[in-house]
Structures are given as C-alpha cells and as structure tokens.
Short mmCIF file of C-alpha atoms in Angstrom, two decimals:
data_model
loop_
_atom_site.label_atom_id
_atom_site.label_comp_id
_atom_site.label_asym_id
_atom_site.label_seq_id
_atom_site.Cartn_x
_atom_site.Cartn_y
_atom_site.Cartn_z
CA UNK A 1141 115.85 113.17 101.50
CA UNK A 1142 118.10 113.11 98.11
CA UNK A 1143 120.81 110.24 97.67
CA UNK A 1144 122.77 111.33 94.95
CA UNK A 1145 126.64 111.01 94.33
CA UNK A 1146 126.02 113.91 92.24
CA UNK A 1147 127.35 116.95 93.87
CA UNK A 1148 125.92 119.28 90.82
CA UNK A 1149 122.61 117.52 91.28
CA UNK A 1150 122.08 117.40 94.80
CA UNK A 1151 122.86 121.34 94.54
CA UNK A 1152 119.86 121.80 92.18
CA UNK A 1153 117.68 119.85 93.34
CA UNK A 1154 117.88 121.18 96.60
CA UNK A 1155 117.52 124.73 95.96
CA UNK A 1156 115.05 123.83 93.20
CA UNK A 1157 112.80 121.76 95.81
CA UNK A 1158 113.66 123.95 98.07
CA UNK A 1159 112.28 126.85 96.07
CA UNK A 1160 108.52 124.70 95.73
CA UNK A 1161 108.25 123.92 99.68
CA UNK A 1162 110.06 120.72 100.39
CA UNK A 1163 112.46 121.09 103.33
CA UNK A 1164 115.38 119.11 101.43
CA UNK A 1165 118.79 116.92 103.27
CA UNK A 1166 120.93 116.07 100.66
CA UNK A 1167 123.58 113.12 100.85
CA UNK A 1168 126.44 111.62 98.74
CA UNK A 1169 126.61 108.29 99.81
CA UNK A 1170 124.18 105.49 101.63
CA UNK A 1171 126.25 105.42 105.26
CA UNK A 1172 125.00 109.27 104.99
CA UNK A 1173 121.73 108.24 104.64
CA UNK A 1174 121.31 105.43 106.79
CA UNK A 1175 122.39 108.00 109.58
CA UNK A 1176 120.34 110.57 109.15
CA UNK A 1177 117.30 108.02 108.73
CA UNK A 1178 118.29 106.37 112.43
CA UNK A 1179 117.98 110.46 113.30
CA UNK A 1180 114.36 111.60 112.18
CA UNK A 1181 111.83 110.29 109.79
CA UNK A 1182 111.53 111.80 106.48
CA UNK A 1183 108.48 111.85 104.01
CA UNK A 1184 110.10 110.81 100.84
CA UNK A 1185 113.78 109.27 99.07
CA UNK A 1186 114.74 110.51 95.77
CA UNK A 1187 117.42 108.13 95.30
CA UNK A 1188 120.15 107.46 92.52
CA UNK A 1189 120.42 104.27 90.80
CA UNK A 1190 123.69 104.18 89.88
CA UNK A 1191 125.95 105.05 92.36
CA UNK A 1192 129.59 103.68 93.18
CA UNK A 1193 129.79 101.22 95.92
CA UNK A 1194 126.39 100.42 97.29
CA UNK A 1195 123.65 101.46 94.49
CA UNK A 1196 119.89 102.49 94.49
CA UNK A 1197 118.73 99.15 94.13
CA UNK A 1198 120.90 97.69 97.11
CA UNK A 1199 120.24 100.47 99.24
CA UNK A 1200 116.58 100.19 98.54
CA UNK A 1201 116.51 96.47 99.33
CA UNK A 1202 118.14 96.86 102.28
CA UNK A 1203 115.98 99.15 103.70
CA UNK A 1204 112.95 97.24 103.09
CA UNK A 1205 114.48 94.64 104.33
CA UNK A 1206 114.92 96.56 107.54
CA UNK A 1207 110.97 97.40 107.58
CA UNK A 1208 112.09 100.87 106.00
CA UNK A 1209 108.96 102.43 104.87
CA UNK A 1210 109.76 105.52 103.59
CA UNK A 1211 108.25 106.01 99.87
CA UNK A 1212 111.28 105.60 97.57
CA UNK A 1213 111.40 107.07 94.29
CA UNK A 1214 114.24 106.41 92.24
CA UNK A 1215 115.90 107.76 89.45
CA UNK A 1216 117.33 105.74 86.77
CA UNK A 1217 120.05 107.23 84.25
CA UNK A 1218 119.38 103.85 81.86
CA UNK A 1219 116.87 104.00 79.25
CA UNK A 1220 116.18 99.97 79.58
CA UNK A 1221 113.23 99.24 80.94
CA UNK A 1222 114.18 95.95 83.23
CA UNK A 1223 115.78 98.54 85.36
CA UNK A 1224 112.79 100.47 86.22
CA UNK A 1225 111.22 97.09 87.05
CA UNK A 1226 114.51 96.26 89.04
CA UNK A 1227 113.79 99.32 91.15
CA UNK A 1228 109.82 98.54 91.85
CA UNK A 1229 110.77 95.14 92.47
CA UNK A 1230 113.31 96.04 95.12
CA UNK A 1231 110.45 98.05 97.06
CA UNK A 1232 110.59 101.52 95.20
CA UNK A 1233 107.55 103.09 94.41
CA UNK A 1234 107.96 105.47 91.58
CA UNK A 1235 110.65 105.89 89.00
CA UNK A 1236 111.86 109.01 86.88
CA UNK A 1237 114.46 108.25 83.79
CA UNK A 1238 117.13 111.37 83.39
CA UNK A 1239 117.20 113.47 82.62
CA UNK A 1240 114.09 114.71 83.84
CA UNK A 1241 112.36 117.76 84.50
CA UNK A 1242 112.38 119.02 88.08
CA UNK A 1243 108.55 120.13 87.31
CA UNK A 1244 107.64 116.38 87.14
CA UNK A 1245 110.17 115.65 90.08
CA UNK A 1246 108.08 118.29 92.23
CA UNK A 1247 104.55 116.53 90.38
CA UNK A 1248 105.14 113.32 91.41
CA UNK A 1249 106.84 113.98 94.64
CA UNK A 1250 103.95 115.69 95.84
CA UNK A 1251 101.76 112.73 94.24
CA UNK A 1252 103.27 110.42 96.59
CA UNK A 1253 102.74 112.84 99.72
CA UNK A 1254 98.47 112.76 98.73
CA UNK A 1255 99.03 108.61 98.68
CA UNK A 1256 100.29 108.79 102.20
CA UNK A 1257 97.47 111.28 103.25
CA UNK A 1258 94.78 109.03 102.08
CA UNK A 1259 96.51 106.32 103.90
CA UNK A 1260 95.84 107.81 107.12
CA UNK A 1261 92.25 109.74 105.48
CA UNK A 1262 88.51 108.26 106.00
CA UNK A 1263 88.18 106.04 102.64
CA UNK A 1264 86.24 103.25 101.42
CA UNK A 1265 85.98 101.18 104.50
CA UNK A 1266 82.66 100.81 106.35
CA UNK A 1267 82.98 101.32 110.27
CA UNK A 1268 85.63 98.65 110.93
CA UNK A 1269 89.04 99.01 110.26
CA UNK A 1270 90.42 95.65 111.03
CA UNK A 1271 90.20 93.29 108.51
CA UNK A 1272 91.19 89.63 108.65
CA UNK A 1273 92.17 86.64 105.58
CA UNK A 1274 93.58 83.51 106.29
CA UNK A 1275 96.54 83.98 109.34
CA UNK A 1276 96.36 88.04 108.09
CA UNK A 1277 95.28 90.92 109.94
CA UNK A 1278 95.16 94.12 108.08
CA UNK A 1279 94.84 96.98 110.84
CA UNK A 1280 94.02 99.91 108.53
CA UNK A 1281 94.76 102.99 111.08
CA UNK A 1282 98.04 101.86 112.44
CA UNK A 1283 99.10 101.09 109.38
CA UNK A 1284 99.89 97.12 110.08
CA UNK A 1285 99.80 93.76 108.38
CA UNK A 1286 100.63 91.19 111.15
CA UNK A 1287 100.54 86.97 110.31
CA UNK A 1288 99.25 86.04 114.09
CA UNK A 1289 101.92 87.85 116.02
CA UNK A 1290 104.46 88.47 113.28
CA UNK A 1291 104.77 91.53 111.94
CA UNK A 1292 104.51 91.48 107.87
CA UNK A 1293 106.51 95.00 106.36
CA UNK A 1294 105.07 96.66 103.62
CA UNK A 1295 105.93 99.31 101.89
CA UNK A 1296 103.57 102.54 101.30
CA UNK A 1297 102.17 101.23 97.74
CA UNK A 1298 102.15 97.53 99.17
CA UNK A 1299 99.86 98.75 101.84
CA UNK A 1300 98.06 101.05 99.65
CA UNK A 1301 97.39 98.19 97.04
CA UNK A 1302 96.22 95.61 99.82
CA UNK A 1303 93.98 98.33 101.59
CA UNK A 1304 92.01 98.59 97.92
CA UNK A 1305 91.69 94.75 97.59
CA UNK A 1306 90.69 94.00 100.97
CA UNK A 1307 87.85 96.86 100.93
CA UNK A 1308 86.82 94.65 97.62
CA UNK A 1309 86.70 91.58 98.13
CA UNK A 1310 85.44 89.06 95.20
CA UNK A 1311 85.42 92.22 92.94
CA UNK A 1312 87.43 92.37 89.84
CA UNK A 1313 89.80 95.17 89.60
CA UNK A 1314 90.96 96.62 86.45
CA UNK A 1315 94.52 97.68 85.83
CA UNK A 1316 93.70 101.36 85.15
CA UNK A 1317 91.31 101.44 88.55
CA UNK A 1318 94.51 100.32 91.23
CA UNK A 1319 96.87 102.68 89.49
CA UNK A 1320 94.30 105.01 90.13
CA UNK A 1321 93.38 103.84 93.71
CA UNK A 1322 97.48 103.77 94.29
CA UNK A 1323 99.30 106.32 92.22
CA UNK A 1324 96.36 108.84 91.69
CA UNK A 1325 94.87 110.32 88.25
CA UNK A 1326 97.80 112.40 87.48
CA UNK A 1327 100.14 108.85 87.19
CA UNK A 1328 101.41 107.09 83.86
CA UNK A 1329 99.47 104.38 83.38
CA UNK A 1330 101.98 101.41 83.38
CA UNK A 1331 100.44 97.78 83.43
CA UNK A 1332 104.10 96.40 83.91
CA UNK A 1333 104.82 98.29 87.25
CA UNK A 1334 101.58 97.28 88.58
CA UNK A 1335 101.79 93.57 88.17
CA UNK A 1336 105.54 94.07 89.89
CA UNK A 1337 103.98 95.21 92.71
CA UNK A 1338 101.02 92.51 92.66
CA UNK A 1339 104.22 90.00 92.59
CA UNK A 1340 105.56 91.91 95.83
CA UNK A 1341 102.75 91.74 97.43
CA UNK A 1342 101.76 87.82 96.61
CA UNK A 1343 105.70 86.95 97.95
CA UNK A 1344 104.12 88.93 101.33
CA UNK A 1345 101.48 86.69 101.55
CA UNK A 1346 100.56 83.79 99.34
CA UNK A 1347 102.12 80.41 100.29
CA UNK A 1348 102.52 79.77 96.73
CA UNK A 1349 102.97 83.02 94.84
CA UNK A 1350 102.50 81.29 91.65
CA UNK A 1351 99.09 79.53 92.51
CA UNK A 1352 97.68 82.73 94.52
CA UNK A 1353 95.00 81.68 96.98
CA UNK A 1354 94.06 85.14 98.03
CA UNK A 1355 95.23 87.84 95.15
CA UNK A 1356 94.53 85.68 92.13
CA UNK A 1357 94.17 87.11 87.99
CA UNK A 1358 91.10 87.94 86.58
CA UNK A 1359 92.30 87.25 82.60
CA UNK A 1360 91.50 90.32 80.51
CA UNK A 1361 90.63 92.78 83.19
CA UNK A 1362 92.84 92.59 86.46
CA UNK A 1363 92.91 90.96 89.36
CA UNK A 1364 90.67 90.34 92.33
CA UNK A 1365 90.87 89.54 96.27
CA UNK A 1366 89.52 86.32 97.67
CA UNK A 1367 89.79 86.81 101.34
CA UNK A 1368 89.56 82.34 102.53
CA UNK A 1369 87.46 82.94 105.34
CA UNK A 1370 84.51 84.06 102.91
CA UNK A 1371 83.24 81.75 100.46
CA UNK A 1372 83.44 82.50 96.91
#
C-alpha cells in the first residue's frame, strides 16, 4: 500500500514496484487508506510525511493506536533529522529521505518482508515459545504480548526487538547486533533509531520508563533484558 498525495509519484512507484513483483494499491489521502485497510490486510505502507490535512506521522499514530500492525515505512521530504525520529517514534519502522532511489525503495521494502518471515520462522528459541516477565506473556507464534488478560500492541520491530531480548536474557546486546537481529545486514546502522525504538518499547512495558526494571542500559555497549522472575 502507497499513501502519497502525489499523483506523479504514486504513478511511478506503482508501475516501478509493480515492475519488481509487489502487487501495489495506491491512495491520495488517509480516509482512502483506512478503507481499504478495514478491506484486506496488506504486507507493507510506504507512506508520505507531509501530506495536507492528516500527515504521515498522524496517520501512523493513529493506526498504532488502533493495534495497526502493518510495517510502516515512511518517507520524509525534510532533510532534519528529528523528523525521521518523529516518524520511528510514532510506530514507523523504516524511513527513506527524497528523493530516493526506487532501487533502495524495492531493497528495503523487501528487507522488511524477510523481518516478518523470521517472525513467523524457527529462530533462537529452545522448544518453548511462551515466555513470561513480570505481568508479561510473550507468545512467540501468535505473535502476542498480553499483561494478564490485556492485550499489549506492538508493532513488527517492537515485537521483533522484544523476541531478541527475551531469547537473551541477562546478556548484553550491542547496538550493531539488534539492528542486525531487527533490520538485517543489509540496514544503515543508526544508533539513534534504535534507542527510539528501545524508548517505544520501555513506554510498552516498564512502569517507569526512565528507571527500566526489565530493558535497562548496559553503558558503552547496549542494552540488556532482565526478565524479574529470574534473579540477576
């Protein structure tokens, strides 16, 4: 799905996804969106920042807000940097500045389709797929964080980033190994855009976000998960 009020972009982009594979609906403003979402699921949102009305970061928030899950990556016309971190911290998970090129459109699109194949792939968990911290139960298949009977949304790299830290607990985690675990080799390393969506998670799950109990820093290397009901 493309959200752009672009008509000359939306054009190009889909006959030049459509050309590499992707099966491409095209919109021009978010009440087309939200319709076709209640339709169908789709894979993936290449969505506009700026946008008259209603733009990328409102419609973004709103749908996470909604337990919208779809990976989101936006595009930003600024060049300032606090708006790429305005989009990751509104739930997006990647970012491309224009102009770009629709090679590295196509790259990292299909990047984000591999996260959401490991997500449902065997990985680094031992036979059991249900893990518990605190009020938290991470169920790994269905994709679910529930607090007791409450379901907790996440979006795909929030549940990507906790499924890494909870199949290592009390192990420090560099930087540069979760942007691997979550974005892949092929991803701009970016320390910035992975401590925004540390802070996501943490507002998810910590009763203090700034005193972390469970995803707490590691000074000079990363960070590391300290699941309560083991004793560290």
């Amino acid at each position: 799905m493309v959200l752009d009020d672009d008509a000359e972009l939306r054009s190009m982009l889909r006959r030049y996804l459509g050309d590499h594979g992707f099966e491409v609906r095209a919109v021009e403003n978010p009440e087309q969106l939200d319709r076709y979402l209640q339709r169908e699921p789709y894979d993936a949102l290449v969505l506009d920042l700026m946008m008259p009305g209603e733009d990328g970061l409102s419609v973004c928030r709103r749908l996470r807000a909604l337990g919208q899950t779809i990976p989101v990556l936006m595009l930003t016309a600024r060049g300032d940097p606090v708006d790429r971190i305005l989009g990751l911290e509104m739930g997006a998970d990647d970012y491309l500045p224009k102009p770009f090129d629709p090679r590295e459109l196509v790259a990292r699109l299909r990047a984000m389709f591999r996260r959401q194949r490991m997500l449902h792939a065997e990985s680094t968990w031992d036979d059991d797929e249900i893990k518990g911290f605190g009020p938290f139960t991470l169920n790994v298949s269905k994709m679910k964080l529930m607090r007791g009977e409450e379901p907790i949304m996440l979006s795909s790299t929030e549940f990507q980033l906790l499924r890494v830290f909870a199949a290592n607990p009390h192990r420090p985690l560099s930087r540069d190994h979760l942007m691997e675990k979550i974005h892949g080799r092929d991803h701009e390393s970016m320390d910035r855009s992975l401590d925004v969506q540390v802070l996501r998670l943490r507002r998810k799950i910590e009763e203090e976000p700034r005193k972390p109990r469970y995803i707490r820093t590691v000074w000079g290397i990363g960070y590391v998960f300290v699941p309560d009901c083991d004793h560290a």
